[in-house]
Each structure stands twice: as structure tokens, then as C-alpha cells.
Short mmCIF file of C-alpha atoms and ligand atoms in Angstrom, two decimals:
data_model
loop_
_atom_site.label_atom_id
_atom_site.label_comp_id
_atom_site.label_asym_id
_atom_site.label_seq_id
_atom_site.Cartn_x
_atom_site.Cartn_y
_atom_site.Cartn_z
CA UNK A 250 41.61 -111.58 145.63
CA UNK A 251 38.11 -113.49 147.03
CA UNK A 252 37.19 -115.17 144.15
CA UNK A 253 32.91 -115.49 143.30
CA UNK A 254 32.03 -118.12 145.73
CA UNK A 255 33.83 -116.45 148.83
CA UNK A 256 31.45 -115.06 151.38
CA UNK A 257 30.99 -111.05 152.35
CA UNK A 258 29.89 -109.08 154.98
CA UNK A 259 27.73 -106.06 155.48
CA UNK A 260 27.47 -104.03 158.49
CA UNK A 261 23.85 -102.54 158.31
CA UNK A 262 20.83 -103.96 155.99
CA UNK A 263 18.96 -100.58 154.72
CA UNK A 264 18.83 -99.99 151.35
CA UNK A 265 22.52 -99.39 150.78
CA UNK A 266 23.50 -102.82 152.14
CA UNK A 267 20.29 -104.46 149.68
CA UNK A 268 22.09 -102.90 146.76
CA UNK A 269 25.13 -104.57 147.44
CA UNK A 270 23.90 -107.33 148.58
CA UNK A 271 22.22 -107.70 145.21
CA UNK A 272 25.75 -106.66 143.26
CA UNK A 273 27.54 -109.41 145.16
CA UNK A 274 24.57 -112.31 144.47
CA UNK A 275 24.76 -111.34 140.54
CA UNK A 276 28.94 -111.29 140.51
CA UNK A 277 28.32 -114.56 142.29
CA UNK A 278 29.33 -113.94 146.08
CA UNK A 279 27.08 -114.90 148.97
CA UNK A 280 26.39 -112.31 151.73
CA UNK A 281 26.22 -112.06 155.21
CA UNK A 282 24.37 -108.95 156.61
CA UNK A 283 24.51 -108.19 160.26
CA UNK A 284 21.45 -105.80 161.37
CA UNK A 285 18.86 -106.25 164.39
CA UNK A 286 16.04 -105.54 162.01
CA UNK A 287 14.33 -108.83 161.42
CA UNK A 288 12.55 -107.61 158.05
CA UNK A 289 16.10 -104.90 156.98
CA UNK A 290 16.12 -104.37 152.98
CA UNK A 291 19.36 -106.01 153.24
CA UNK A 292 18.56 -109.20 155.71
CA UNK A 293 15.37 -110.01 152.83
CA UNK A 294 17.61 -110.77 149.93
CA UNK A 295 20.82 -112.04 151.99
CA UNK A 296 22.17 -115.52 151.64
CA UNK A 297 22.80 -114.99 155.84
CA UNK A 298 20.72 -112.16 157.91
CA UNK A 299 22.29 -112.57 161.76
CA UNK A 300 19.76 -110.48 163.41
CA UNK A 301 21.53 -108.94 166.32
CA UNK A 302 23.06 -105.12 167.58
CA UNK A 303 26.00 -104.24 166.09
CA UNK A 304 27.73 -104.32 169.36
CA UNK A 305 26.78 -108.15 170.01
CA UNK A 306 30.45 -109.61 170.25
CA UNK A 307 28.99 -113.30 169.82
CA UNK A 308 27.11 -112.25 166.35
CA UNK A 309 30.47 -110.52 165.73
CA UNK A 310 32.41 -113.29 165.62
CA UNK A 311 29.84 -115.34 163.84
CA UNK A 312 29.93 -113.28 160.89
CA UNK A 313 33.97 -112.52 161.38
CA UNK A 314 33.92 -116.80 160.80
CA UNK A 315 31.44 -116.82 158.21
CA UNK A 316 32.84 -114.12 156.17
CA UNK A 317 36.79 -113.36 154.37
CA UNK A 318 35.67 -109.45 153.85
CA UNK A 319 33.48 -107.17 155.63
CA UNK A 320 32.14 -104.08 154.85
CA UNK A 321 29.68 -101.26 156.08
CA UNK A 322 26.76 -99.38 154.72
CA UNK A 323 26.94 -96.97 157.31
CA UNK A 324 29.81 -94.75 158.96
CA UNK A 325 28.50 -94.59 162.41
CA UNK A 326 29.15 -98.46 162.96
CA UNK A 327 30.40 -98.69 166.32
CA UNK A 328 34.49 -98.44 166.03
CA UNK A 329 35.10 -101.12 168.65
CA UNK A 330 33.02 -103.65 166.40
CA UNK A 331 35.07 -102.70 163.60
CA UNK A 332 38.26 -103.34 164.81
CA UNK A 333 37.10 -106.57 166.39
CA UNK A 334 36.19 -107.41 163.50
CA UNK A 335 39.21 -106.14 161.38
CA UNK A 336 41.53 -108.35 163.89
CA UNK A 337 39.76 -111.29 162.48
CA UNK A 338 38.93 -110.62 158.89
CA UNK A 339 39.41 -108.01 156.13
CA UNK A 340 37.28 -104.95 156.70
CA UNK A 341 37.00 -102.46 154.21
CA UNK A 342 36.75 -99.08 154.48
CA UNK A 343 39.10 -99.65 157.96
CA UNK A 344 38.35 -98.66 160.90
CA UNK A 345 40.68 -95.55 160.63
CA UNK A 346 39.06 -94.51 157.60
CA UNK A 347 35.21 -94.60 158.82
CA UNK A 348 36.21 -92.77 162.28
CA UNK A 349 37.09 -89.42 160.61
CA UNK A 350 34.21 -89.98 158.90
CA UNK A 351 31.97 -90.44 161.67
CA UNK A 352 33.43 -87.17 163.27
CA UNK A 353 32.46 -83.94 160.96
CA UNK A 354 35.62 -82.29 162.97
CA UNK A 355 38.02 -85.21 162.61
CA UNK A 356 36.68 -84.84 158.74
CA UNK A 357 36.78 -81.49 158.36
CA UNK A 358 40.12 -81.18 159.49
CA UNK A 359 41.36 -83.91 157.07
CA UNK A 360 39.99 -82.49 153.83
CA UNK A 361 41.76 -79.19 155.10
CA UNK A 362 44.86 -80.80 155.33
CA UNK A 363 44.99 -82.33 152.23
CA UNK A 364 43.93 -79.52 150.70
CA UNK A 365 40.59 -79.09 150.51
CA UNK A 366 38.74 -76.13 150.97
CA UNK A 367 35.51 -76.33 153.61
CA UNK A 368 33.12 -73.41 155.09
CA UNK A 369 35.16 -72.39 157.66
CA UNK A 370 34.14 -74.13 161.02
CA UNK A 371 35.37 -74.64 164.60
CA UNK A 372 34.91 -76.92 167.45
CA UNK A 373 32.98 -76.20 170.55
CA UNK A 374 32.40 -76.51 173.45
CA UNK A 375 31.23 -73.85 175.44
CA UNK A 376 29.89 -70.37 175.20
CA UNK A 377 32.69 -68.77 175.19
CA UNK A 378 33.85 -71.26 172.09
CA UNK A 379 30.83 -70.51 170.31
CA UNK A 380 31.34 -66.80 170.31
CA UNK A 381 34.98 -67.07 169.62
CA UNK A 382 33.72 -69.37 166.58
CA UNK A 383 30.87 -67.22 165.79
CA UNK A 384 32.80 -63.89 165.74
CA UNK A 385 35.49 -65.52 163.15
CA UNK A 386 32.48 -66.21 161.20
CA UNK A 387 30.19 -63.79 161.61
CA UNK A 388 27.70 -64.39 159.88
CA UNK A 389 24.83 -67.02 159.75
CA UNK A 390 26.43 -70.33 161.04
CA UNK A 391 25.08 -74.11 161.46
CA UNK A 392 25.57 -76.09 164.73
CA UNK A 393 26.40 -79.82 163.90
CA UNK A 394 26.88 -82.44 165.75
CA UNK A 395 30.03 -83.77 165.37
CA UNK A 396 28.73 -87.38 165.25
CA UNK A 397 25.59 -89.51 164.55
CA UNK A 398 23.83 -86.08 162.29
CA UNK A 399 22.52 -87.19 158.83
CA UNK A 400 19.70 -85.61 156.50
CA UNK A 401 20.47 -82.28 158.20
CA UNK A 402 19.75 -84.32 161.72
CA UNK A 403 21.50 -82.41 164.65
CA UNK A 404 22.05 -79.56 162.93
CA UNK A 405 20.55 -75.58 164.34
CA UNK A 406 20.59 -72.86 162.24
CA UNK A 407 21.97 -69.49 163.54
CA UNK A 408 20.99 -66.64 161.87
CA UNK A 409 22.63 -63.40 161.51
CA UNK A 410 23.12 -61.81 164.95
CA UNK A 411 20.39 -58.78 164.10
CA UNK A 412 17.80 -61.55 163.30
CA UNK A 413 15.21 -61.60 165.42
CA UNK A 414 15.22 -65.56 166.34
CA UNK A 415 19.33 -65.00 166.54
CA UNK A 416 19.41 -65.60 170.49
CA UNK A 417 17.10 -68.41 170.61
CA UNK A 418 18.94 -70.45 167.99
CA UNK A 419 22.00 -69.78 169.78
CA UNK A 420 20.26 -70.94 173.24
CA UNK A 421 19.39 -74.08 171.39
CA UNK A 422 22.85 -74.46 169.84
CA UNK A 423 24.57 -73.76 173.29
CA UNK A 424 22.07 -76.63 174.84
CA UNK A 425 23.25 -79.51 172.07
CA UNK A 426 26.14 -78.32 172.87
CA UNK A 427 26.58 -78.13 176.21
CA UNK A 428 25.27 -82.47 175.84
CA UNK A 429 27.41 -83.55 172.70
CA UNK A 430 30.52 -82.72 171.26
CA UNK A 431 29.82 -80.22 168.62
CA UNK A 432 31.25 -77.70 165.93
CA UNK A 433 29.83 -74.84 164.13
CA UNK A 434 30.26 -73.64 160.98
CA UNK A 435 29.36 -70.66 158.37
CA UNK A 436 26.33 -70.86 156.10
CA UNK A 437 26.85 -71.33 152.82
CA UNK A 438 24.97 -69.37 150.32
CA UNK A 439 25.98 -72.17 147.78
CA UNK A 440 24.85 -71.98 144.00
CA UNK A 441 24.50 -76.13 144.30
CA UNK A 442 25.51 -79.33 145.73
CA UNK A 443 27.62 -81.64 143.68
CA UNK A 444 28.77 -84.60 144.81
CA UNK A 445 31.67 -87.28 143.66
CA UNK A 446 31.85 -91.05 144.00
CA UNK A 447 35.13 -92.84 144.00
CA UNK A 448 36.09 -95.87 143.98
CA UNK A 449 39.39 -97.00 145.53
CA UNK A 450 40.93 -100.70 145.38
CA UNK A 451 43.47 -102.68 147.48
CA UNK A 452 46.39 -101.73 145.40
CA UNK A 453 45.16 -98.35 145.14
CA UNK A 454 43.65 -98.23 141.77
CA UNK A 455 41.13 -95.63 141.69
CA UNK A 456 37.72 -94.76 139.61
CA UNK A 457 35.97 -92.28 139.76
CA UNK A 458 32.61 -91.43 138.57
CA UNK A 459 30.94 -88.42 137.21
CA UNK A 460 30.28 -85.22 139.27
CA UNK A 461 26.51 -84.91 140.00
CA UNK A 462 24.14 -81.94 141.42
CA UNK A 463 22.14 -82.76 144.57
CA UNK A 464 18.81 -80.95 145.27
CA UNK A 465 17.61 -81.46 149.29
CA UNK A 466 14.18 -80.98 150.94
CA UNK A 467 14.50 -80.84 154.82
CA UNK A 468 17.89 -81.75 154.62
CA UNK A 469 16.94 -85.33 152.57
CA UNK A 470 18.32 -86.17 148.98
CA UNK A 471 15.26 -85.18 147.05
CA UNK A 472 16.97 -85.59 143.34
CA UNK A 473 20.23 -86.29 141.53
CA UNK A 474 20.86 -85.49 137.97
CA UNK A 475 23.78 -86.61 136.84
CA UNK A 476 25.96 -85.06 135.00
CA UNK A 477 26.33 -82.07 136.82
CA UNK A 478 25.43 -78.67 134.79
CA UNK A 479 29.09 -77.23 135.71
CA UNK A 480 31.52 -76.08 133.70
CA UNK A 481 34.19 -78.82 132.63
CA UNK A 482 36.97 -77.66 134.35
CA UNK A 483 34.98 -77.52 137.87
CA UNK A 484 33.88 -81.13 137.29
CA UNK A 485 37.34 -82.08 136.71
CA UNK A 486 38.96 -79.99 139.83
CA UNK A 487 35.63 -81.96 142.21
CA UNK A 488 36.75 -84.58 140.47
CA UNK A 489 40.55 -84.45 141.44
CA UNK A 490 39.61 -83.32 144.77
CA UNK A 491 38.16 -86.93 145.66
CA UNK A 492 40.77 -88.95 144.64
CA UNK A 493 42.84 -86.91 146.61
CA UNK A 494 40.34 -87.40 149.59
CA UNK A 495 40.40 -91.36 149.08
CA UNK A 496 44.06 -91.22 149.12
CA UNK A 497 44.25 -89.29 151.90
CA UNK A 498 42.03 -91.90 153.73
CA UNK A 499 43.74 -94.81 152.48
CA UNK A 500 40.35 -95.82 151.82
CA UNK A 501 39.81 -99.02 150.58
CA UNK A 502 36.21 -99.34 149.00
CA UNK A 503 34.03 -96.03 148.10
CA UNK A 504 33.99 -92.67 149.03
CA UNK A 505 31.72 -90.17 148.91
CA UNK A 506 32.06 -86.58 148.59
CA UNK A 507 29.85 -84.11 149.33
CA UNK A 508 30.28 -80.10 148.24
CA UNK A 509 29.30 -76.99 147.54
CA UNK A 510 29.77 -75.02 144.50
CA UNK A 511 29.59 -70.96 145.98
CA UNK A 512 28.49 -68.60 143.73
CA UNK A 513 32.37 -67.47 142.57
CA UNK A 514 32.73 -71.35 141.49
CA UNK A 515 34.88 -72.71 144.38
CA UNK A 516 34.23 -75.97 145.65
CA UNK A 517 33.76 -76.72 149.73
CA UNK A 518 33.62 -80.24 150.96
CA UNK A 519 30.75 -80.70 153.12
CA UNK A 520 30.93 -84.25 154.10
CA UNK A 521 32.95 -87.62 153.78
CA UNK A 522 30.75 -90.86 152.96
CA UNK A 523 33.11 -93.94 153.19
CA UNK A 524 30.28 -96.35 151.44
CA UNK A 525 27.74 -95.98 148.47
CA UNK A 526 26.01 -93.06 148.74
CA UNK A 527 21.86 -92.10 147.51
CA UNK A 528 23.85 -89.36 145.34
CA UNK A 529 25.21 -92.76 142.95
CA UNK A 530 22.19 -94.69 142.75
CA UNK A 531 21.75 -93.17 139.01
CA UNK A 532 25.22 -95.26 138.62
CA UNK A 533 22.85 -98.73 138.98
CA UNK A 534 20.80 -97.86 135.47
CA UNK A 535 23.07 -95.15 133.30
CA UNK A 536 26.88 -96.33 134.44
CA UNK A 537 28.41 -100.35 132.87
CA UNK A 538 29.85 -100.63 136.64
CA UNK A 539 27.59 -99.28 139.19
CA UNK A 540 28.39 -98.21 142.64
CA UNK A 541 27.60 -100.80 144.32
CA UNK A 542 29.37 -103.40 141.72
CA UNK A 543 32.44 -101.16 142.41
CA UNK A 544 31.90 -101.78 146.19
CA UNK A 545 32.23 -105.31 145.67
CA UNK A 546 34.79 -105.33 143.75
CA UNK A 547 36.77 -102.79 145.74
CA UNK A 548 36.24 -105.62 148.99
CA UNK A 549 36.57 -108.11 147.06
CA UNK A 550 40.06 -107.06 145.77
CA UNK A 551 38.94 -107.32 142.06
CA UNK A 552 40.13 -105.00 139.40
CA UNK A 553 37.22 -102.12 139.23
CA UNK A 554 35.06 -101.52 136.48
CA UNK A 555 34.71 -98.75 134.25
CA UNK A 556 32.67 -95.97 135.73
CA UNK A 557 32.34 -94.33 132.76
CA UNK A 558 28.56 -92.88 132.02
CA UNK A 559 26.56 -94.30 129.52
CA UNK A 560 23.31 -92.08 129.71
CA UNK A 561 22.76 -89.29 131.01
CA UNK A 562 19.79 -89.73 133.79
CA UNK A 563 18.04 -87.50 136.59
CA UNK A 564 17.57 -90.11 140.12
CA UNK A 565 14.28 -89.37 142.23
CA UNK A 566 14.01 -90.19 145.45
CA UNK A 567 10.70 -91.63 146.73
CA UNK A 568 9.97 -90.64 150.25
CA UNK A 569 7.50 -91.51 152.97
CA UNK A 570 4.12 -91.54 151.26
CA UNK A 571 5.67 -90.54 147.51
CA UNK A 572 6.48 -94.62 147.67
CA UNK A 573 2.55 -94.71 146.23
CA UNK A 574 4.09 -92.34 143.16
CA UNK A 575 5.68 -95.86 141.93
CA UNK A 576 2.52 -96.57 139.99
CA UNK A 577 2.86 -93.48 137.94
CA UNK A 578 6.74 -94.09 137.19
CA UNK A 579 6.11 -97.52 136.48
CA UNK A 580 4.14 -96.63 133.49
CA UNK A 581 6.66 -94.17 131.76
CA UNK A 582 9.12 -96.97 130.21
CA UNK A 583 11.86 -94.77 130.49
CA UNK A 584 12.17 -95.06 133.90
CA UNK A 585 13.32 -97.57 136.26
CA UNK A 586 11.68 -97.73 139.62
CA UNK A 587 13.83 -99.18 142.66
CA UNK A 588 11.96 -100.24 145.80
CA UNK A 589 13.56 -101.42 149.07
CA UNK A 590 11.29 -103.68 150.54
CA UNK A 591 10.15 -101.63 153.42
CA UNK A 592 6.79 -102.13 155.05
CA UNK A 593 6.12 -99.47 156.92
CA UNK A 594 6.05 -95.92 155.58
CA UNK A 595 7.29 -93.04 157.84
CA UNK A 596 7.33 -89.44 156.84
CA UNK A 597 10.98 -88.96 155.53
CA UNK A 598 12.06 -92.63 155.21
CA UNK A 599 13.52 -93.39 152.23
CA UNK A 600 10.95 -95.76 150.40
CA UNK A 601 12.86 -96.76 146.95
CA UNK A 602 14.20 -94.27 143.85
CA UNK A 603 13.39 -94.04 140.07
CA UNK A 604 16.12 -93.08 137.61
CA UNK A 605 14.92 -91.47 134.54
CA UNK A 606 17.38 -92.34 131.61
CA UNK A 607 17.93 -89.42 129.39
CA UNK A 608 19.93 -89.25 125.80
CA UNK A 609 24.33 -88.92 126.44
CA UNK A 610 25.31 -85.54 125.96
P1 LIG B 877 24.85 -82.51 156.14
O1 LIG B 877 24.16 -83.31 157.21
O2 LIG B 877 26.07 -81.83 156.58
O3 LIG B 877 25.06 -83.32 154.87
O4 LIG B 877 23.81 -81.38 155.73
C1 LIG B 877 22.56 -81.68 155.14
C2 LIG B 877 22.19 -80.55 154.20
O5 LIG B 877 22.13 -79.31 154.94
C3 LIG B 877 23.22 -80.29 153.10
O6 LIG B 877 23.05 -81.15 152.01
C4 LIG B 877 22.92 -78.83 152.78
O7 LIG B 877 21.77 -78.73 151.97
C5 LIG B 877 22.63 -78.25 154.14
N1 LIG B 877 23.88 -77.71 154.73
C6 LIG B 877 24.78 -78.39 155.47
N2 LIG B 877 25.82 -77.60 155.81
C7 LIG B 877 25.57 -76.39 155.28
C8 LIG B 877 26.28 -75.14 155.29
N3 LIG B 877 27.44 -74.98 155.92
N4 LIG B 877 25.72 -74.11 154.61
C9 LIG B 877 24.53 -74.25 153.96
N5 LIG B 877 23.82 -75.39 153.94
C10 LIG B 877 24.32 -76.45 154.58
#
């Protein structure tokens, strides 16, 4: 157990990493945040901001000095760092954890195996792999990129095979491709997202927040409202299905779980987040432990907190040029506005969040 006082590490200083940076400072840690960014969210507010690549072996072993735990607020951290890193120090989520879930295959295939149901989806490689794949699921289909997609990045949509635009998506798909490794998978005609936070310590105690509905625009978290509007039994079975998932892992720290509820109620896992995820930022204002304490305590090898809700509450995010809609939440004093400390706006960077509270049902 690192008692307050210890120093931890974050891999990445975006907003997730300022969150828990923040959660560490108030339990009385001091933080170390490794990210090239001289101005990152993160860096701002840590006690330590080593501004240098994440593959910089001397700024590795800084921080691996520096630091008793380590941790990451992002799954495509190189895996060589990690383990570097890991040989020196305790890293949380491990490295075998976060490199199934930097691989939507390697993922994919895990949730199968223990269990869990996904679209069905294949790997390929080629063109005669993508019609193999494409004739199992005939239908409309997604190319993803097995690695480095987020916020629907790297991803083609391929319609039905009698749409019009059917062989140019498929040129497209064929031409990522043909350049990175790849899998494709059927379209979901979902009812909603949901997603599931867990929280997973050293000894393998486990919490688990509640299930919550995800609305995207352009592929970006656009709102969370939390709980979900599901029946009780499917929150409990989404539920079940990601402690099962963070067992499965051996995950040490938080996991994420992304799904979709199809319209005759069964629940596909979309995608593995081993980290806080924009889906539990409600958790901050409406939960007594909030995602991001539960990180910290999860690294830190503390018992975790109760994740129980305490409101009920509906998470915005703000966007790009929405960041100016801050003015207008500030006012409404049941809201609490978040900001990240970014300069610069850029169409679809995420700016900061407001969580509207709402009365415990
Ligand atoms: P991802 O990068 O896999 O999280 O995908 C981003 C968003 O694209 C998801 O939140 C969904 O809204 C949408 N999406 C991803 N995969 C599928 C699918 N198989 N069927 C329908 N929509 C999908």
C-alpha cells in the first residue's frame, strides 16, 4: 500500500490524467505526469510535468525513479515504455492488460472468450479476407483499425452491397487496409450505447459503478446520463459482464466498457478502456468515490470507495467552440462546469464537461 505522501505517475497529461492528477493532490499524493506537451491539462496542475515523448528512455527512467506507481491515461502508450517501466516500478493497468486493449482484435477476441458477446467481426488483410469477412456478415460492416482509432477515427463505413457508394467504401476500406492491420465488423443497428466503469484493486476487490447511456456526434461522446433508462435486469447482466472483463484482464486499476444494447435487449461489447473513461466523468459530482479517486486508489493499493450513486445526473460534453457555452452553464446552479485548461480550441477537441445533477430515482 503507497501511503499519501508517496509519489505517482501518469502516462499522458489530457484531461483524463488532470482529473487524476487532481484526485491524487486532494487524497494527498504528489504526481508525476510524463507528456511532451509543455502546457498538457495534466503537466498544469502536476507536482512534476517531465516534458518529453513517451518513448524517451532517459525521461523514462526519471519518472520510473521519481515515482513507486505508474499509471496511464491512455491505452495506446507505447508497450516497450511500459514494460520498461514496469521492470522498474509498479505499473498499473500492466502492460498485458493495455495491449489487448490497444488491439480491437486482440480485444475482441478476449471478451469472446470470456464470454462476451460482440458484433461479429474478422481480421483482415486482404481482399480476399474482406470478402470472406464481408460475406459472413453480409450486411453493412465498419472497417477499424485495429490500433491507434478513437472517436470513430480509422473507421469506413460499408454499406449494404446494393448501395450505391458500396464499392467505393470498400476501395477505401481495402486501401487502410492494404497499409495497417485491420478488422471489419457488422453494423449495429443498436437501440443505445451503455457503458460500465469498474474498478479493480491489487487483491482483486472490485467496484463497479452504475450502467450509463452514451449519445455520440461524429463518433465523439456528446452526452452521458447516468443511470441508464434500461430495464434492471440488463443493467445488472452489463454490469456482471465487466467484472468479468476486469477479471479476465487481471486488470489492476479501471476498466471501461463500452456496448451496445440491440433492439432484442442483448448486450455487445464494443470496446475495452483500461483507464477513466469521458463516459464516468458524471462519477466526479453525483458518485461519494469518483472515477478518478477509484483510479488512485486502485494504484495506490488502497481499499476502493463506494461507487454507489448519489444523484442521478446527465454529463455534457463541451466541444471545440461549445467551450464558450460555459457562461450559460455557469449560471444554472445546478450544474457544475469542468474545464481542462486548454488554450487552443480545435473543432472536436474536447474543451471541459458540465454535469447536471438531477433528484435520485
Ligand atoms: P469506437 O471507436 O469503436 O468506439 O466507435 C465510435 C462510435 O462509432 C461508437 O460509439 C458507435 O457510435 C459507432 N460504432 C462503432 N462500432 C459500431 C458498430 N459495429 N455498429 C454501429 N456503430 C458503431
Amino acid at each position: 500500500m503507497l501511503l499519501p505522501g508517496a509519489t505517482l505517475g501518469v502516462l499522458g497529461g489530457g484531461q483524463l490524467g488532470r482529473m487524476f492528477t487532481l484526485a491524487a493532490r486532494v487524497m494527498g499524493y504528489r504526481v508525476v505526469v510524463l507528456d511532451p506537451d509543455p502546457d498538457s491539462p495534466a503537466g498544469q496542475l502536476a507536482d512534476i510535468h517531465l516534458k518529453a515523448p513517451y518513448t524517451d528512455a532517459a525521461a523514462l527512467l526519471h519518472m520510473a525513479n521519481l515515482c513507486q506507481a505508474v499509471t496511464t491515461e491512455f491505452e495506446n502508450v507505447p508497450a516497450r515504455s511500459l514494460e520498461m517501466l514496469a521492470n522498474r516500478c509498479f505499473v498499473a493497468p500492466g502492460p498485458a492488460a493495455v495491449a489487448i486493449a490497444q488491439d480491437r482484435l486482440l480485444e475482441k477476441t478476449r471478451a469472446a472468450e470470456a464470454g462476451c458477446d460482440t458484433a461479429p467481426f474478422a481480421d483482415i488483410e486482404d481482399e480476399g479476407f474482406l470478402v470472406q469477412a464481408w460475406s459472413r456478415i453480409d450486411g453493412p460492416a465498419l472497417l477499424k483499425t485495429r490500433r491507434l482509432g478513437y472517436d470513430g477515427k480509422g473507421q469506413v463505413r460499408i454499406p449494404a452491397a446494393d448501395d450505391d457508394s458500396f464499392w467505393r467504401a470498400v476501395d477505401e476500406a481495402l486501401g487502410i487496409a492494404a497499409s495497417v492491420p485491420s478488422i471489419v465488423e457488422a453494423f449495429v443497428d443498436f437501440a443505445c450505447e451503455l457503458s460500465v466503469i469498474v474498478a479493480r484493486g491489487v487483491t482483486g476487490e472490485t467496484a463497479v459503478y452504475d450502467v450509463v447511456e452514451n449519445e455520440h456526434v461524429h463518433g465523439i461522446l456528446d452526452r452521458t446520463i447516468a443511470p441508464a433508462r434500461i430495464p434492471s435486469a440488463l443493467a445488472h447482466e452489463a454490469q456482471r459482464m465487466a467484472l468479468v472483463l476486469a477479471e479476465a484482464l487481471d486488470l489492476v486499476g479501471l476498466l471501461a466498457v463500452e456496448m451496445f444494447r440491440t433492439r432484442d435487449d442483448q448486450l455487445l461489447v464494443n470496446e475495452l478502456a483500461p483507464r477513466p473513461h469521458n463516459s464516468g466523468h458524471w462519477t466526479i459530482d453525483a458518485c461519494l468515490t469518483s472515477q478518478f479517486e477509484q483510479h488512485v486508489r486502485a494504484v495506490a493499493g488502497l481499499p476502493l470507495g463506494e461507487a454507489r450513486r448519489l444523484a442521478n445526473a446527465e454529463m455534457r460534453n463541451l466541444i471545440g467552440p461549445d467551450v464558450e457555452r460555459w457562461r450559460e452553464f455557469v449560471t444554472d446552479p445546478a450544474v457544475k462546469v469542468h474545464l481542462y485548461g486548454k488554450t487552443e480550441v480545435r473543432p472536436g477537441r474536447k474543451m471541459g464537461h458540465v454535469t447536471r445533477l438531477l433528484p435520485l430515482e
